Amino acid sequence: MSARMFAPVAAFEWRYQIKSPVFWVGGLMFFLLTFGATTIDQIQIGSRGNVNINSPFAILQTLGIMSVFAVFIVVAMVAGTVLRDDETGFAPILRSTRIGKGAYLTGRFSGAVAAALLVLAAVPLAIAIGSAMPWLDAEKIGPFVPGHYLFALLGFGLPTLLITGAAFFALATGTRSMMWTYVGAVALLVLYFIMRGLLRDAQHDTLSALSDPFGLSALSIATKYWTAAERNTLLPPLTGLLLANRLLWLALSAVLLGVA
């Protein structure tokens, strides 16, 4: 019975989230920021160098950077699910039903992450639409390759959402407080930027790559010696430090979700 309830709970959470103001405001904000960075020289996300604005490297880097700032979207949409029923007084009713704890928590988590992924999808969508604008220099635009956008969203963005989502989901479960969960999000960002500065030297590449929950350091190291032509046409292979980073943090997120 518990396993069969997973899909209805996840579907309910999905429907709830896509109707929330956080979903629409977050999606619009991410789209407009990325669209501006794609179409206006004065707005820049990351340091793309002399590569095309819709190159696989630019898509991955932009999505990765926006994923860092998506932590507050994740807190609002994912971490908030575990506290919402208690705040509304609906929790005792749910606990009296035959919905198991596992189906309830994983269903809520999965539905919220799926909605957050749709918010993050505004980033590659904005790049795809922005690169088609007629006022852009045609020499800075490469061919439209749908696989590049899908790889960035599902192979890079989704693992990051699962990692941060599980962390804040567990924090909200443990503290039973959205305020402390937001404090945790701010602390994570502060610690993240401090660590990036301390591990900037090449001798710390391995530690820098493995300690980055967003995968940006691993991506930077994997493409460090790529030429502009390679960055314009190639996707980084999921091997070496990049693969180790994703697997390490996904495993940690699974542990945190299990604890929650």
XYZ file of C-alpha atoms in Angstrom:
260
model
C 0.000 0.000 0.000
C 2.797 2.404 0.923
C 4.625 1.953 -2.393
C 1.400 2.419 -4.372
C 0.819 5.761 -2.628
C 4.118 7.222 -3.838
C 2.814 8.297 -7.275
C -0.378 10.039 -5.990
C 1.608 11.905 -3.317
C 4.271 12.989 -5.837
C 1.600 14.086 -8.335
C -0.227 16.070 -5.648
C 2.985 17.830 -4.629
C 3.801 18.601 -8.267
C 0.395 20.189 -8.838
C 0.682 22.173 -5.627
C 4.147 23.519 -6.446
C 3.444 24.615 -10.023
C 0.566 26.744 -8.740
C 2.689 28.504 -6.125
C 4.046 32.067 -6.576
C 7.584 30.802 -5.863
C 7.428 28.605 -8.961
C 6.320 31.368 -11.314
C 8.436 34.154 -9.847
C 11.512 31.922 -9.728
C 11.028 30.680 -13.273
C 10.469 34.208 -14.619
C 13.480 35.579 -12.750
C 15.783 32.814 -13.983
C 14.513 33.203 -17.549
C 14.939 36.984 -17.650
C 18.414 36.925 -16.076
C 19.644 34.255 -18.479
C 17.945 35.843 -21.488
C 19.610 39.155 -20.627
C 23.015 37.501 -20.245
C 22.539 35.806 -23.620
C 21.396 38.837 -25.575
C 23.003 41.845 -23.853
C 26.773 42.275 -23.616
C 26.533 44.316 -20.412
C 24.976 41.364 -18.553
C 27.240 38.377 -18.098
C 26.905 35.162 -16.125
C 30.241 33.443 -15.751
C 33.284 33.991 -17.935
C 32.714 32.351 -21.292
C 35.721 33.844 -23.071
C 35.678 33.629 -26.856
C 33.167 30.787 -27.144
C 29.715 30.889 -28.690
C 26.880 32.103 -26.485
C 25.013 28.827 -27.041
C 28.031 26.516 -26.911
C 27.764 23.438 -24.677
C 30.383 24.973 -22.374
C 28.412 28.228 -22.041
C 25.164 26.347 -21.383
C 26.763 24.187 -18.686
C 28.552 27.079 -17.020
C 25.485 29.311 -16.978
C 23.252 26.544 -15.648
C 25.814 25.662 -12.989
C 26.083 29.243 -11.760
C 22.313 29.688 -11.693
C 22.064 26.424 -9.725
C 24.099 28.052 -6.956
C 21.518 30.811 -6.588
C 18.679 28.327 -6.922
C 19.299 27.154 -3.357
C 16.665 29.584 -2.100
C 14.168 28.220 -4.626
C 15.022 24.732 -3.392
C 14.510 25.746 0.235
C 11.126 27.309 -0.506
C 9.858 24.508 -2.744
C 11.522 21.353 -1.430
C 12.353 21.962 2.238
C 9.027 23.672 2.831
C 7.088 20.539 1.939
C 8.089 18.719 5.106
C 6.795 21.524 7.335
C 3.725 22.652 5.424
C 1.287 20.103 6.823
C 2.348 20.783 10.403
C 1.951 24.527 9.881
C -1.532 24.130 8.407
C -2.641 21.591 11.018
C -3.260 18.920 8.359
C -0.477 16.611 9.557
C -2.532 14.692 12.179
C -5.111 13.852 9.521
C -2.434 12.504 7.179
C -0.875 10.431 9.937
C -4.211 8.760 10.555
C -4.381 7.478 6.964
C -2.677 4.429 5.441
C -0.011 6.544 3.704
C 3.346 5.230 4.863
C 6.114 7.530 6.031
C 8.369 6.469 3.149
C 5.784 7.087 0.441
C 4.777 10.378 2.036
C 8.282 11.840 2.341
C 9.737 10.525 -0.914
C 6.582 11.456 -2.817
C 6.632 14.985 -1.468
C 10.359 15.286 -2.135
C 10.108 13.935 -5.702
C 7.177 16.163 -6.650
C 8.879 19.265 -5.292
C 12.208 18.468 -6.989
C 10.404 17.894 -10.300
C 8.798 21.336 -9.992
C 12.149 22.918 -9.053
C 13.710 21.263 -12.112
C 11.117 22.979 -14.272
C 12.139 26.309 -12.743
C 15.779 25.547 -13.539
C 14.758 24.569 -17.085
C 14.076 28.283 -17.655
C 17.866 28.717 -17.949
C 18.532 26.536 -21.037
C 15.202 27.685 -22.494
C 16.309 31.315 -22.208
C 19.647 30.507 -23.860
C 17.904 28.721 -26.738
C 15.427 31.560 -27.305
C 17.974 34.302 -26.680
C 20.482 32.893 -29.179
C 17.786 33.153 -31.872
C 17.361 36.916 -31.455
C 18.031 38.795 -34.738
C 20.249 41.535 -33.274
C 22.984 39.150 -32.154
C 26.258 38.703 -34.030
C 25.840 35.541 -36.100
C 29.521 34.698 -35.610
C 28.938 34.260 -31.877
C 26.110 31.759 -32.338
C 26.632 28.070 -32.961
C 24.165 25.489 -34.250
C 21.166 24.558 -32.132
C 21.840 21.118 -30.638
C 18.998 19.953 -28.340
C 21.248 17.322 -26.755
C 23.487 20.022 -25.286
C 20.568 21.574 -23.424
C 19.226 18.227 -22.219
C 22.650 17.135 -20.979
C 23.084 20.380 -19.059
C 19.646 20.144 -17.454
C 19.448 16.414 -16.711
C 23.118 15.469 -16.426
C 24.280 18.525 -14.501
C 21.323 20.517 -13.152
C 19.200 17.636 -11.879
C 21.956 16.054 -9.733
C 22.605 19.461 -8.167
C 18.910 19.859 -7.342
C 18.831 16.388 -5.800
C 21.920 17.173 -3.727
C 20.777 20.558 -2.403
C 17.169 19.404 -2.120
C 18.101 16.419 0.057
C 20.356 18.570 2.245
C 17.730 21.207 2.979
C 14.950 18.639 3.193
C 16.918 16.899 5.944
C 17.729 20.215 7.640
C 14.071 21.259 7.658
C 13.095 17.852 9.029
C 15.655 18.073 11.810
C 15.109 21.691 12.844
C 11.357 21.870 12.098
C 12.021 25.504 11.177
C 12.087 27.299 7.819
C 14.067 30.136 9.388
C 16.934 27.837 10.343
C 16.741 26.167 6.950
C 17.231 29.539 5.248
C 20.082 30.259 7.663
C 21.595 26.953 6.554
C 21.250 27.994 2.896
C 23.057 31.280 3.542
C 25.758 29.462 5.510
C 26.224 27.007 2.645
C 26.719 29.812 0.130
C 29.151 31.698 2.369
C 31.164 28.533 3.031
C 31.050 27.640 -0.655
C 32.533 30.960 -1.810
C 35.167 30.898 0.942
C 36.224 27.375 -0.031
C 36.413 28.289 -3.719
C 38.824 31.090 -2.844
C 40.977 28.932 -0.563
C 41.214 26.084 -3.097
C 41.937 28.248 -6.109
C 45.514 27.003 -6.668
C 46.072 24.175 -9.134
C 47.667 21.995 -6.455
C 44.242 21.748 -4.797
C 42.379 20.715 -7.967
C 41.310 17.297 -6.686
C 40.051 18.589 -3.343
C 38.397 21.563 -5.040
C 36.562 19.334 -7.502
C 35.366 16.822 -4.926
C 34.290 19.389 -2.313
C 32.039 21.365 -4.673
C 28.378 20.276 -4.308
C 27.425 22.291 -7.390
C 30.049 20.672 -9.637
C 31.371 23.958 -11.038
C 34.948 23.336 -9.927
C 34.926 19.845 -11.417
C 33.552 21.260 -14.675
C 36.206 23.977 -14.748
C 39.009 21.458 -14.155
C 37.646 19.047 -16.777
C 37.631 21.796 -19.434
C 40.665 23.774 -18.226
C 42.859 23.036 -21.237
C 40.148 22.954 -23.880
C 40.485 25.195 -26.912
C 37.688 27.535 -27.986
C 36.774 25.065 -30.740
C 36.426 22.237 -28.232
C 34.309 24.355 -25.899
C 32.077 25.287 -28.825
C 31.366 21.710 -29.857
C 32.085 19.202 -27.076
C 30.359 18.144 -23.898
C 32.650 17.158 -21.020
C 32.666 13.384 -20.568
C 31.256 12.099 -17.293
C 34.556 10.612 -16.209
C 37.370 11.393 -13.795
C 36.834 14.132 -11.233
C 33.541 15.263 -12.787
C 32.021 11.803 -12.419
C 33.533 11.369 -8.957
C 32.042 14.692 -7.850
C 28.538 13.828 -9.035
C 28.619 10.329 -7.531
C 30.075 11.480 -4.220
C 27.481 14.169 -3.635
C 24.585 12.074 -4.928
C 25.566 9.359 -2.462
C 25.721 11.911 0.332
C 22.321 13.308 -0.643
C 20.854 9.784 -0.550
C 22.205 9.376 2.992
C 20.721 12.723 4.057
C 17.359 11.856 2.515
C 17.417 8.487 4.240
C 18.123 10.169 7.583
C 15.274 12.615 6.956
